[in-house]
Amino acid sequence: QAELLQSNFMTFNFEKSRSYLVCPKCHSDLVQDGESLVCTNPEVRLRYPILDDIPRLLVDEAEEMTPEAWAAAMQRAGRS
């Protein structure tokens, strides 16, 4: 039972966290795209990795997406 509790605790659940997780650079909403969170601001277009079920919301470690890649991520998230 302890293993079950630990495994449930360690799983990142974006839906439960979306109300307080924002882009650290511009404070825009984030959407989940695979194993990353993507800023919804078209001027920023940063992708933050989720490593070991922990979002790494560090601007210095984020990847700037091309406009095309960002648009595709927004479309997958239903934000086109």
PDB file of C-alpha atoms in Angstrom:
ATOM      1  CA  GLN A   1       0.000   0.000   0.000  1.00  0.00           C
ATOM      2  CA  ALA A   2       2.893   2.380   0.692  1.00  0.00           C
ATOM      3  CA  GLU A   3       4.170   1.839  -2.862  1.00  0.00           C
ATOM      4  CA  LEU A   4       0.728   2.703  -4.239  1.00  0.00           C
ATOM      5  CA  LEU A   5       0.591   5.923  -2.214  1.00  0.00           C
ATOM      6  CA  GLN A   6       4.093   6.871  -3.287  1.00  0.00           C
ATOM      7  CA  SER A   7       3.404   6.224  -6.968  1.00  0.00           C
ATOM      8  CA  ASN A   8       0.207   8.334  -6.829  1.00  0.00           C
ATOM      9  CA  PHE A   9       2.033  11.121  -5.041  1.00  0.00           C
ATOM     10  CA  MET A  10       4.862  11.245  -7.572  1.00  0.00           C
ATOM     11  CA  THR A  11       2.722  11.498 -10.718  1.00  0.00           C
ATOM     12  CA  PHE A  12       2.449  15.038 -12.056  1.00  0.00           C
ATOM     13  CA  ASN A  13      -1.165  15.969 -12.753  1.00  0.00           C
ATOM     14  CA  PHE A  14      -1.334  19.105 -14.874  1.00  0.00           C
ATOM     15  CA  GLU A  15      -5.117  19.424 -14.642  1.00  0.00           C
ATOM     16  CA  LYS A  16      -4.937  19.718 -10.847  1.00  0.00           C
ATOM     17  CA  SER A  17      -2.020  22.166 -11.067  1.00  0.00           C
ATOM     18  CA  ARG A  18      -3.069  24.419 -13.960  1.00  0.00           C
ATOM     19  CA  SER A  19      -4.725  27.056 -11.753  1.00  0.00           C
ATOM     20  CA  TYR A  20      -1.420  28.047 -10.157  1.00  0.00           C
ATOM     21  CA  LEU A  21       1.226  27.069 -12.731  1.00  0.00           C
ATOM     22  CA  VAL A  22       2.044  29.916 -15.110  1.00  0.00           C
ATOM     23  CA  CYS A  23       4.925  30.829 -17.387  1.00  0.00           C
ATOM     24  CA  PRO A  24       7.625  32.315 -15.146  1.00  0.00           C
ATOM     25  CA  LYS A  25       8.678  34.738 -17.891  1.00  0.00           C
ATOM     26  CA  CYS A  26       5.341  36.362 -18.754  1.00  0.00           C
ATOM     27  CA  HIS A  27       2.772  34.809 -16.364  1.00  0.00           C
ATOM     28  CA  SER A  28       0.661  33.433 -19.230  1.00  0.00           C
ATOM     29  CA  ASP A  29      -1.187  30.122 -19.012  1.00  0.00           C
ATOM     30  CA  LEU A  30       0.649  26.889 -19.780  1.00  0.00           C
ATOM     31  CA  VAL A  31      -0.608  23.873 -21.714  1.00  0.00           C
ATOM     32  CA  GLN A  32       0.749  20.356 -21.497  1.00  0.00           C
ATOM     33  CA  ASP A  33       2.288  18.995 -24.681  1.00  0.00           C
ATOM     34  CA  GLY A  34       3.681  15.517 -24.138  1.00  0.00           C
ATOM     35  CA  GLU A  35       6.420  15.644 -21.527  1.00  0.00           C
ATOM     36  CA  SER A  36       6.558  19.424 -21.410  1.00  0.00           C
ATOM     37  CA  LEU A  37       4.567  22.541 -20.576  1.00  0.00           C
ATOM     38  CA  VAL A  38       4.263  25.236 -23.237  1.00  0.00           C
ATOM     39  CA  CYS A  39       3.641  28.933 -22.680  1.00  0.00           C
ATOM     40  CA  THR A  40       0.486  30.094 -24.483  1.00  0.00           C
ATOM     41  CA  ASN A  41       1.912  33.558 -25.237  1.00  0.00           C
ATOM     42  CA  PRO A  42       2.784  33.723 -28.979  1.00  0.00           C
ATOM     43  CA  GLU A  43       5.487  36.314 -28.261  1.00  0.00           C
ATOM     44  CA  VAL A  44       7.271  34.047 -25.749  1.00  0.00           C
ATOM     45  CA  ARG A  45       6.802  30.463 -27.114  1.00  0.00           C
ATOM     46  CA  LEU A  46       8.801  28.724 -24.371  1.00  0.00           C
ATOM     47  CA  ARG A  47       8.692  24.966 -23.733  1.00  0.00           C
ATOM     48  CA  TYR A  48       9.470  23.796 -20.189  1.00  0.00           C
ATOM     49  CA  PRO A  49      10.409  20.133 -19.668  1.00  0.00           C
ATOM     50  CA  ILE A  50       8.743  17.797 -17.185  1.00  0.00           C
ATOM     51  CA  LEU A  51      11.539  15.663 -15.732  1.00  0.00           C
ATOM     52  CA  ASP A  52      10.774  12.774 -13.359  1.00  0.00           C
ATOM     53  CA  ASP A  53       7.185  14.108 -13.076  1.00  0.00           C
ATOM     54  CA  ILE A  54       8.428  17.539 -11.952  1.00  0.00           C
ATOM     55  CA  PRO A  55       7.920  20.582 -14.193  1.00  0.00           C
ATOM     56  CA  ARG A  56      11.184  22.528 -14.593  1.00  0.00           C
ATOM     57  CA  LEU A  57       9.840  26.071 -14.857  1.00  0.00           C
ATOM     58  CA  LEU A  58      13.203  27.763 -15.278  1.00  0.00           C
ATOM     59  CA  VAL A  59      13.432  30.344 -18.053  1.00  0.00           C
ATOM     60  CA  ASP A  60      17.164  29.665 -18.487  1.00  0.00           C
ATOM     61  CA  GLU A  61      16.466  25.977 -19.175  1.00  0.00           C
ATOM     62  CA  ALA A  62      13.397  26.467 -21.378  1.00  0.00           C
ATOM     63  CA  GLU A  63      13.479  25.888 -25.122  1.00  0.00           C
ATOM     64  CA  GLU A  64      12.261  28.669 -27.393  1.00  0.00           C
ATOM     65  CA  MET A  65       9.952  27.087 -29.953  1.00  0.00           C
ATOM     66  CA  THR A  66       9.679  28.108 -33.582  1.00  0.00           C
ATOM     67  CA  PRO A  67       6.379  29.802 -34.459  1.00  0.00           C
ATOM     68  CA  GLU A  68       5.373  26.679 -36.409  1.00  0.00           C
ATOM     69  CA  ALA A  69       6.172  24.271 -33.571  1.00  0.00           C
ATOM     70  CA  TRP A  70       4.383  26.526 -31.075  1.00  0.00           C
ATOM     71  CA  ALA A  71       1.284  26.742 -33.324  1.00  0.00           C
ATOM     72  CA  ALA A  72       1.232  22.939 -33.630  1.00  0.00           C
ATOM     73  CA  ALA A  73       1.462  22.557 -29.826  1.00  0.00           C
ATOM     74  CA  MET A  74      -1.405  25.039 -29.373  1.00  0.00           C
ATOM     75  CA  GLN A  75      -3.480  23.133 -31.927  1.00  0.00           C
ATOM     76  CA  ARG A  76      -2.837  19.819 -30.124  1.00  0.00           C
ATOM     77  CA  ALA A  77      -3.937  21.512 -26.885  1.00  0.00           C
ATOM     78  CA  GLY A  78      -7.120  22.811 -28.516  1.00  0.00           C
ATOM     79  CA  ARG A  79      -5.984  26.429 -28.392  1.00  0.00           C
ATOM     80  CA  SER A  80      -5.655  27.204 -32.098  1.00  0.00           C
TER      81      SER A  80
END
